[in-house]
Coordinates of C-alpha atoms and ligand atoms in Angstrom, one line a residue:
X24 CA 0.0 0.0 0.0
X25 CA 1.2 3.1 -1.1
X26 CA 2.6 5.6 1.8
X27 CA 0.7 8.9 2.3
X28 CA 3.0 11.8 0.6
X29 CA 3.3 14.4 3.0
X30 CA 3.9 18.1 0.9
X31 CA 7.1 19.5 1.6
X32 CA 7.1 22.4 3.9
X33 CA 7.5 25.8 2.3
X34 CA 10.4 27.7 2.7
X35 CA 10.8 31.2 4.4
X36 CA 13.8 32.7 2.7
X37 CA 16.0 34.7 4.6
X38 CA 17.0 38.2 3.1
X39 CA 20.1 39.2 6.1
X40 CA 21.1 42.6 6.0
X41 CA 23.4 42.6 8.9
X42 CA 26.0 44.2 6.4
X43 CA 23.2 47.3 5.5
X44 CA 20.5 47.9 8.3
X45 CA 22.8 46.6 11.1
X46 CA 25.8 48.7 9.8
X47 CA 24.0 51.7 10.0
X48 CA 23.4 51.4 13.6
X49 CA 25.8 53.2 15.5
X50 CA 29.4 51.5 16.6
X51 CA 28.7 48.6 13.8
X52 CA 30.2 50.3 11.0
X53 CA 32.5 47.7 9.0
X54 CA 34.8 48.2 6.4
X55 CA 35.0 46.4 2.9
X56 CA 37.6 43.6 4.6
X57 CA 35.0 43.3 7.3
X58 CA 32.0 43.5 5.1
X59 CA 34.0 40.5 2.9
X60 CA 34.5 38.7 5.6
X61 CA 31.2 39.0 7.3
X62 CA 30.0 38.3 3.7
X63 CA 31.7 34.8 3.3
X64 CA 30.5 34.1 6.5
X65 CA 26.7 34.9 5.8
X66 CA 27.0 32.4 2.7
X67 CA 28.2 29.6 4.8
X68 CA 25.3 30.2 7.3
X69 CA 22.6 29.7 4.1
X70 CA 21.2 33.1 3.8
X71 CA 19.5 33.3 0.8
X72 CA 19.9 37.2 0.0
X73 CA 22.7 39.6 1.3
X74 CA 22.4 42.9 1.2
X75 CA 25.4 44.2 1.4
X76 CA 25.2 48.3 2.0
X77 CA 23.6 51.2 0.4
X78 CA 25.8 51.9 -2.8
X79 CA 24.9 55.5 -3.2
X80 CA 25.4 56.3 0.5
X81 CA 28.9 56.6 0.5
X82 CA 32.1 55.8 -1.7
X83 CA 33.2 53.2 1.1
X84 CA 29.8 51.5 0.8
X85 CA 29.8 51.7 -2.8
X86 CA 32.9 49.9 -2.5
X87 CA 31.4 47.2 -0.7
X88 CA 28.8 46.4 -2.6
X89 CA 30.9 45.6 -5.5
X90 CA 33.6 43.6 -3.9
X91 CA 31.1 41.6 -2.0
X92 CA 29.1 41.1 -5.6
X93 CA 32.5 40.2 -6.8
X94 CA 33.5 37.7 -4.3
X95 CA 30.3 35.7 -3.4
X96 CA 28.3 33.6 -5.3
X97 CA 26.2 31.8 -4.6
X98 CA 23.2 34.2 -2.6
X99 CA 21.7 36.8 -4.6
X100 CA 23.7 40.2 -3.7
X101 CA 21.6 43.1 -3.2
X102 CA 22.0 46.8 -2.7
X103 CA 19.1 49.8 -1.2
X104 CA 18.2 52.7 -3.2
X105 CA 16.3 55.1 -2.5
X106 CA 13.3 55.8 -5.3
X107 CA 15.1 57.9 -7.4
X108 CA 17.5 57.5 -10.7
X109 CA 20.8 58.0 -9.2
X110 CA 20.5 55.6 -6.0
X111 CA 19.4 52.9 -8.5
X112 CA 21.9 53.3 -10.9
X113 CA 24.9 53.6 -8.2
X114 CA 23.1 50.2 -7.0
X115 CA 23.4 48.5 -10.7
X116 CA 26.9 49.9 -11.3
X117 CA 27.9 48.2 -7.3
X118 CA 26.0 45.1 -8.4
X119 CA 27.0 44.8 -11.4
X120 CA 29.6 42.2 -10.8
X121 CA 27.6 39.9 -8.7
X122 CA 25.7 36.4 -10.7
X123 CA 22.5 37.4 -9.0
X124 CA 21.6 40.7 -8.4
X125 CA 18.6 42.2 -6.5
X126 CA 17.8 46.2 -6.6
X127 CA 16.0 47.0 -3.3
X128 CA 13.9 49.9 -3.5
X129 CA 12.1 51.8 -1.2
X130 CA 9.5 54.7 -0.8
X131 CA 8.2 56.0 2.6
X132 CA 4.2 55.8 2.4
X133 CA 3.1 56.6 5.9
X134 CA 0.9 59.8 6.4
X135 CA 4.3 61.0 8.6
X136 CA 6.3 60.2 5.8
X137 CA 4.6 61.8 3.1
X138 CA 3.9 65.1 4.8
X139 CA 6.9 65.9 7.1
X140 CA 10.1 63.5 4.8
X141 CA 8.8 63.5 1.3
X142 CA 6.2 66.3 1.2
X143 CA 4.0 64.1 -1.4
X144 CA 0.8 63.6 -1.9
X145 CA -0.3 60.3 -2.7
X146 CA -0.9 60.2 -6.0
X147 CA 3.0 61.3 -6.5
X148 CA 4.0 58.4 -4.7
X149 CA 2.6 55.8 -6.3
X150 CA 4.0 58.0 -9.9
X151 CA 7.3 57.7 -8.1
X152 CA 7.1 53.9 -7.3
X153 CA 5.7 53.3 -10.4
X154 CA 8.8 54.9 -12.7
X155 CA 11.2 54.0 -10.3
X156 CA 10.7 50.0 -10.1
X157 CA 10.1 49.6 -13.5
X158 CA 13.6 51.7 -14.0
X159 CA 15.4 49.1 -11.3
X160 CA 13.5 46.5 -13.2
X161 CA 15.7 47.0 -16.6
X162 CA 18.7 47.6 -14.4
X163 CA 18.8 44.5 -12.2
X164 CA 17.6 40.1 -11.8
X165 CA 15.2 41.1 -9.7
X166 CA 13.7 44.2 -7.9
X167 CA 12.4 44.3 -4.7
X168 CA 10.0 47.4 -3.3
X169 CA 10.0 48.3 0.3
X170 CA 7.1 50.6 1.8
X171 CA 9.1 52.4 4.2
X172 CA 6.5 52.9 7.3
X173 CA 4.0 50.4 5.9
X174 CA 2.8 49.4 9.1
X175 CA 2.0 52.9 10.1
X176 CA 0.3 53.2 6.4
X177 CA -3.5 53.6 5.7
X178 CA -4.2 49.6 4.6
X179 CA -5.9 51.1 1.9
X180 CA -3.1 53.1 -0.3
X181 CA -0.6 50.4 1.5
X182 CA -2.3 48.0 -0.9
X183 CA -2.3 50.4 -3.9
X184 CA 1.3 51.4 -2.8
X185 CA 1.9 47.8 -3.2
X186 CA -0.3 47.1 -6.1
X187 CA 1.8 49.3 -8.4
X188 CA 5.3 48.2 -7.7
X189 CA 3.9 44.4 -8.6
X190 CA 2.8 46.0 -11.9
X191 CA 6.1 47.9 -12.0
X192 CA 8.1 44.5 -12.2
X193 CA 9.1 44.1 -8.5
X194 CA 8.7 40.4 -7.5
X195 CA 9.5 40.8 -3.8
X196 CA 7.1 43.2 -1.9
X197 CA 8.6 44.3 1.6
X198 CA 5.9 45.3 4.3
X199 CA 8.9 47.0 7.2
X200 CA 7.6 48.0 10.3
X201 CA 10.2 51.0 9.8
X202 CA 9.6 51.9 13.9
X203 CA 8.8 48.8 15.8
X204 CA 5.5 49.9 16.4
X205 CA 3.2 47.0 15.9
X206 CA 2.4 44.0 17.8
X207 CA 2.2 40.1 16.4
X208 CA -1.6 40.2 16.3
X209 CA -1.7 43.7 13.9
X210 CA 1.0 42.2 11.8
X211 CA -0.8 39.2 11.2
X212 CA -4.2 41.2 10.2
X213 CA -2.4 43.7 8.1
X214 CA -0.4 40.4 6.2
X215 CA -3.8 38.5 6.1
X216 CA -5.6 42.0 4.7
X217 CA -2.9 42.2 1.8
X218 CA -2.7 38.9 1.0
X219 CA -6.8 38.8 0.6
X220 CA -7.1 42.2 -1.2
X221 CA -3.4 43.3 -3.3
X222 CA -3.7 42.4 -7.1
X223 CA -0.9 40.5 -8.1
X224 CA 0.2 39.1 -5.0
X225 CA 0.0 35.8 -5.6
X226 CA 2.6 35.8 -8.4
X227 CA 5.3 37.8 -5.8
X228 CA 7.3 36.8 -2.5
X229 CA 5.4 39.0 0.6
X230 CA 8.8 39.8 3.1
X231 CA 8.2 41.1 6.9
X232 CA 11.4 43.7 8.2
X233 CA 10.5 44.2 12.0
X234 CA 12.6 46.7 14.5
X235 CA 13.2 45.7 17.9
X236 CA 12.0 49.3 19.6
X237 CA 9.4 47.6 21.6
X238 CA 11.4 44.2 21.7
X239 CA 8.7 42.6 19.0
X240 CA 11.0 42.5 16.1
X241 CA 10.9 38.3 16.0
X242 CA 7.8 37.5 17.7
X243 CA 5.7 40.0 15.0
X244 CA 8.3 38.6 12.0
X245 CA 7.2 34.9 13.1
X246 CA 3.6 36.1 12.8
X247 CA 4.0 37.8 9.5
X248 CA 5.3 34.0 8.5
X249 CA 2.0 33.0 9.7
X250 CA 0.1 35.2 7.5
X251 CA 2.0 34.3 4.4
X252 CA 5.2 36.1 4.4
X253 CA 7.9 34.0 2.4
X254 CA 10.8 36.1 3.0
X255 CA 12.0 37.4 6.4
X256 CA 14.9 40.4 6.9
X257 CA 16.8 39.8 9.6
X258 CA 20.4 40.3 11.1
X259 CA 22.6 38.3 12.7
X260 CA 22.7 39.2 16.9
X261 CA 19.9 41.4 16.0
X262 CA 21.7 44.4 15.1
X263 CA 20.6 47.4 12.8
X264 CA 18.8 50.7 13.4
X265 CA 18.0 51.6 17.1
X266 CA 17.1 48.9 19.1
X267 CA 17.4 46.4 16.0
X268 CA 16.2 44.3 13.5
X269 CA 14.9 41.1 13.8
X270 CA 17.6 38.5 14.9
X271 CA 18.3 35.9 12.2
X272 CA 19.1 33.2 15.0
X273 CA 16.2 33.6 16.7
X274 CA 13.7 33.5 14.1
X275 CA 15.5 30.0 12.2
X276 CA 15.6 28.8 16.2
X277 CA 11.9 29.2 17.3
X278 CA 10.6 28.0 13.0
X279 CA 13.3 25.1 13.9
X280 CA 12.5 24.6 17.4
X281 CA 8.5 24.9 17.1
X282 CA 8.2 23.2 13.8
X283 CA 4.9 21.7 15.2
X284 CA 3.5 25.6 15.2
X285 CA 5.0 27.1 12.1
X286 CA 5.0 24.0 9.5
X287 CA 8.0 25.9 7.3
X288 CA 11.5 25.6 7.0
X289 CA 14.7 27.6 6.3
X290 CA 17.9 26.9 4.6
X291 CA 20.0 28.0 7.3
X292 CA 23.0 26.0 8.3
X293 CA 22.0 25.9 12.0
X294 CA 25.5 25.0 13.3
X295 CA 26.8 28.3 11.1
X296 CA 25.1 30.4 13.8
X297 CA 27.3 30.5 17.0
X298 CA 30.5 31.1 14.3
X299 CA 28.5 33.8 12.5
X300 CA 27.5 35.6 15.7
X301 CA 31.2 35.3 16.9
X302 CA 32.8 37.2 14.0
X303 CA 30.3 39.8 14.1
X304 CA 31.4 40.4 17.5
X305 CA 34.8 40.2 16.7
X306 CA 34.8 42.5 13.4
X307 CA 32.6 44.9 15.3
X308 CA 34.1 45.0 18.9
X309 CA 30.5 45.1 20.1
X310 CA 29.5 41.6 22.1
X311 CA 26.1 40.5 22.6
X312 CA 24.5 40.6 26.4
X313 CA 24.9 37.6 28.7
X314 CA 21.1 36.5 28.5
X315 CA 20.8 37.1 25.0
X316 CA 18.7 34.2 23.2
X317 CA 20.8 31.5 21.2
X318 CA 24.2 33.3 21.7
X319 CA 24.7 34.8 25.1
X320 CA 26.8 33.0 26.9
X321 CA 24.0 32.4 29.2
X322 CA 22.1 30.7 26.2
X323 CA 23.1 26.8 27.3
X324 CA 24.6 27.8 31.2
X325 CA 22.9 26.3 34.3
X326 CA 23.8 27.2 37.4
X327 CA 20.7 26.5 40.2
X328 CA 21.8 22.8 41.5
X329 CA 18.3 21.5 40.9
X330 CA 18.3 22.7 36.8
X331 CA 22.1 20.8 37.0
X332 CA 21.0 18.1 38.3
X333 CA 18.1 17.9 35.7
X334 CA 20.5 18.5 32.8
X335 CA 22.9 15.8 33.8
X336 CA 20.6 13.2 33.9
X337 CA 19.0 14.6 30.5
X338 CA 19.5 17.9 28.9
X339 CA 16.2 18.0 27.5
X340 CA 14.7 18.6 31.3
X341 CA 16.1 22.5 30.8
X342 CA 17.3 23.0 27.4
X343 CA 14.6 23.1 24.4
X344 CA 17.4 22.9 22.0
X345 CA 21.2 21.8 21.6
X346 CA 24.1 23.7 21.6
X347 CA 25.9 21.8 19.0
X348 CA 23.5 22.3 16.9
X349 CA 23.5 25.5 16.8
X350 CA 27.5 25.5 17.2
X351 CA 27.9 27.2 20.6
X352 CA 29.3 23.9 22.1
X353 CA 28.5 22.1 25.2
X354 CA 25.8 23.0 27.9
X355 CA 27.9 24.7 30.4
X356 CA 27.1 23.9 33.8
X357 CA 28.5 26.9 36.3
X358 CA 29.6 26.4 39.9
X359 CA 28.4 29.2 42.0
X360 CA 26.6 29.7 45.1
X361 CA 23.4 28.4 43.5
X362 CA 25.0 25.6 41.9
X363 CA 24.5 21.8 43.3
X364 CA 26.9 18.5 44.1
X365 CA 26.3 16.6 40.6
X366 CA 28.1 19.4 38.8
X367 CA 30.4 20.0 41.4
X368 CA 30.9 16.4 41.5
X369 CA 31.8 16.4 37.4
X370 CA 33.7 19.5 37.2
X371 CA 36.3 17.9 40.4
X372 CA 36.3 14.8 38.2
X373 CA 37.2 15.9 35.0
X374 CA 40.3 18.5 37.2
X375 CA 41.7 14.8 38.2
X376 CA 39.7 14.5 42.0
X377 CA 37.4 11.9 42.5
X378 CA 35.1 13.4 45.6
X379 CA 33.7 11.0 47.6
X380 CA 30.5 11.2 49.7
X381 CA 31.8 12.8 53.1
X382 CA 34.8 14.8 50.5
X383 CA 31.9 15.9 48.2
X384 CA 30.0 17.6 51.1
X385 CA 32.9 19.3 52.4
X386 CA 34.1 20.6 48.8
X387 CA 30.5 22.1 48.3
X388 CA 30.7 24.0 51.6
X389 CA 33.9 25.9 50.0
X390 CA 32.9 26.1 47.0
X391 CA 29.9 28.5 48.3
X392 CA 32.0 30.1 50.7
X393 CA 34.0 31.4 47.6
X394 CA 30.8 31.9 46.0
X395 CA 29.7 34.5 48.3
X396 CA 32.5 36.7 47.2
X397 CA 32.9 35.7 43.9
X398 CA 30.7 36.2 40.9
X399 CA 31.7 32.5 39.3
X400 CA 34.0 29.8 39.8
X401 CA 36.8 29.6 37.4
X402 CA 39.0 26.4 36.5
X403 CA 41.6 27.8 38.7
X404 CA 39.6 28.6 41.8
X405 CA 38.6 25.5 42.4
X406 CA 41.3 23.3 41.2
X407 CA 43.1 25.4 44.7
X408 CA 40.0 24.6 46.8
X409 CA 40.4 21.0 45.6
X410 CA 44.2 21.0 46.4
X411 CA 43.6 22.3 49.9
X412 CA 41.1 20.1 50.7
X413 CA 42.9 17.2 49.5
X414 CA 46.1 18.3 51.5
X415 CA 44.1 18.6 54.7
X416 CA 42.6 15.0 54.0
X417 CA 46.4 13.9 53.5
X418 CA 47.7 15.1 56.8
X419 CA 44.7 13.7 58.3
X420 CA 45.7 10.2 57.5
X421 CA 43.6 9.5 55.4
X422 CA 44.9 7.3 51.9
Ligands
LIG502 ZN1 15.2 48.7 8.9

C-alpha cells in the first residue's frame, strides 16, 4: 500500500542585512575587509539574500557592494536605493559584478512620511514607485520594493502602494515595520488584509522587516510567516537601526524549534550560527549581552543545582534545543553559590579529584563560601580549593 505523501514544507527565505541595516546602527560600522568577511561568513550560514550596503550612501559602501558582488556567489547580492535614478543606478553599477543581483527599493508611504520627509501627496508616490521600479527593473535580476513605514500606512493606499510596484516589475514586496511599532496580532491582520485584497500578489514573494523598539522584532516577523510572508529580513545578533532588527538566530531557532507551530523551513545551516554571531562580534568590537537568546553565553549555562541536576541526567529537562547544533558547544554547567553536588561532583572529576560522599559535602561547603565573594567559579579557583582540601585530607591520615 502506497505511503501517504506528506507536501514538503514551504520555505521562508532569509534576506540578512546585517552588512546594511545593522551597519548603519551606530558602533557597527565595517569596512570592505570586514563586510567580505562577514559576507563569506553569511553564505556559509545559508542566507538566501545579502544585502550588502547602500551603494549610493557613501564611496566606502559603494565599495562594498561591489567587492562583496564580486566575491560571493552563490546568494543573490543586493543593494538599497532610494526611489530615485541615481540611487538605482549607483546600486546596478555596485551590483554589477555579482551572478544574481537584486535592486531594493524603497518609498516612505506613511501619512508621517509623506507630509513631514517626502512632502508628497499620494498620488506622486505611487508615480514615483511606479517609474522607479520599473527603472530598477531593466537595471537589475530582480527588484524588490519596500514601503518604508507600511505598518503605520492607511491599509488602503498600503495596498495600492503595493499594487503598483507588482505591476512595475518588483517580485518581492517588503511590508517593514520601519519603527517597531506594531504588535504580532496587527501584523498578522495587516499580512492577512494584503494577502486577501493586493492584485498580483499571488505571483510575488510577501517579506516582513521588524525593529526591535518595543522588543517585537521576531515575535511580530514569526507572525507575519503565519500570515504568508515568504521572505524574512533579519540580522545576525539582532543588530541594525536603534534597538534592531529582527535577529536571524532567533527566528531559524523558534521555526526550527516549534516546527509543530509554524509548519515551514529555512535553509540555514543551524551549526553556522554560534561562528557567525562570533565574527560579528569580533569584526565589530561590540558583544552580545549575557542572557541574549541562542548566543549569550548564558544561552546553554545552568547554574541552580536542581536545573544541573536535571541537565545531567537529560538535557532535555532545561534546554529546548542543543548547543551543538547551533555550534555554541557544550551546555555549560557553572559552579556558584546556586550551583549543586552533581556538577560540582563532574567539574572535580574531570580537574583529576574523584570526591567522595563525606569529600563531596565538604568541597560544596567551600565552594559557596568562595561563592559568596565571587561572581563564578573559574577552572583555577577551584582546582586550589580541591588541592587544599585534599592536602588537609592527607595530613589527616587518610589514603
Ligand atoms: Zn530597517
Amino acid at each position: 500500500m502506497a505511503g501517504r505523501v506528506e507536501a514538503a514544507p514551504e520555505r521562508v527565505r532569509i534576506f540578512d542585512t546585517t552588512l546594511r541595516d545593522g551597519e548603519q546602527a551606530p558602533g557597527f560600522s565595517m569596512d570592505t575587509a570586514a563586510k567580505l568577511q562577514m559576507a563569506a561568513c553569511l553564505r556559509e550560514l545559508g542566507a538566501d539574500v545579502i544585502e550588502a550596503g547602500f551603494a549610493a550612501a557613501s564611496p566606502g559602501d559603494f565599495e562594498a557592494v561591489r567587492a562583496v558582488a564580486a566575491a560571493v556567489e552563490g546568494p543573490t547580492i543586493c543593494s538599497l536605493a532610494r526611489a530615485n535614478e541615481a540611487d538605482i543606478t549607483a546600486a546596478a553599477r555596485a551590483l554589477a559584478p555579482a551572478k544574481a543581483k537584486r535592486i531594493h527599493v524603497f518609498l516612505g508611504t506613511s501619512p508621517i512620511h509623506r507630509q513631514a520627509k517626502l512632502r508628497m501627496e499620494k498620488e506622486a508616490v505611487l508615480e514615483a514607485i511606479e517609474t522607479n521600479v520599473r527603472f530598477a527593473c531593466e537595471a537589475a535580476d530582480e527588484v524588490e520594493f519596500s514601503a518604508e513605514d507600511a505598518l503605520r500606512t492607511e491599509p488602503e493606499f498600503l495596498a495600492q502602494a503595493l499594487e503598483t510596484a507588482i505591476a512595475a516589475g518588483a517580485t518581492t514586496i517588503n511590508v517593514p515595520d520601519t519603527v517597531g511599532y506594531t504588535t504580532p496580532d496587527e501584523i498578522f491582520r495587516i499580512f492577512s488584509y494584503l494577502k486577501a485584497t493586493v492584485r498580483g500578489v499571488e505571483g510575488v514573494t510577501l517579506s516582513a522587516h521588524c525593529h526591535d523598539d518595543l522588543g517585537l522584532a521576531v515575535a511580530n516577523s514569526l507572525a507575519a510567516v503565519q500570515a504568508g510572508a515568504r521572505q524574512v529580513e533579519c540580522t545576525v545578533n539582532g543588530i541594525g537601526e536603534r534597538a534592531g532588527n529582527c535577529a536571524v538566530e532567533e527566528l531559524v531557532m523558534a521555526i526550527a524549534t516549534r516546527a509543530d507551530l509554524f509548519g515551514v523551513e529555512t535553509s540555514v545551516n543551524r551549526r553556522m550560527i554560534g561562528p557567525a554571531s562570533r565574527l560579528l562580534c569580533e569584526l565589530t568590537g561590540q558583544p552580545v549581552a549575557a542572557n541574549k537568546a541562542i548566543v549569550g553565553a548564558n544561552a546553554f549555562a545552568h547554574e541552580a543545582g536542581i536545573h544541573q541536576h536535571g541537565v545531567l541526567s537529560d538535557p532535555r529537562t532545561y534546554e529546548i534545543m542543543r548547543p551543538c547544533e547551533v555550534g555554541m558547544g557544550e551546555s555549560r554547567l557553572v559552579l556558584g553559590k546556586h550551583s549543586g553536588r552533581h556538577a560540582l561532583r563532574k567539574r572535580a572529576l574531570a580537574l583529576g579529584f574523584e570526591l567522595h560522599d563525606n569529600q563531596l559535602a565538604v568541597a560544596c561547603q567551600e565552594v559557596k563560601r568562595f561563592a559568596d565573594t565571587a561572581r563564578s567559579i573559574a577552572d583555577a579557583d577551584l582546582l586550589r580549593i580541591l588541592s587544599r582540601l585534599a592536602a588537609r585530607h592527607e595530613e589527616a591520615g587518610h589514603v
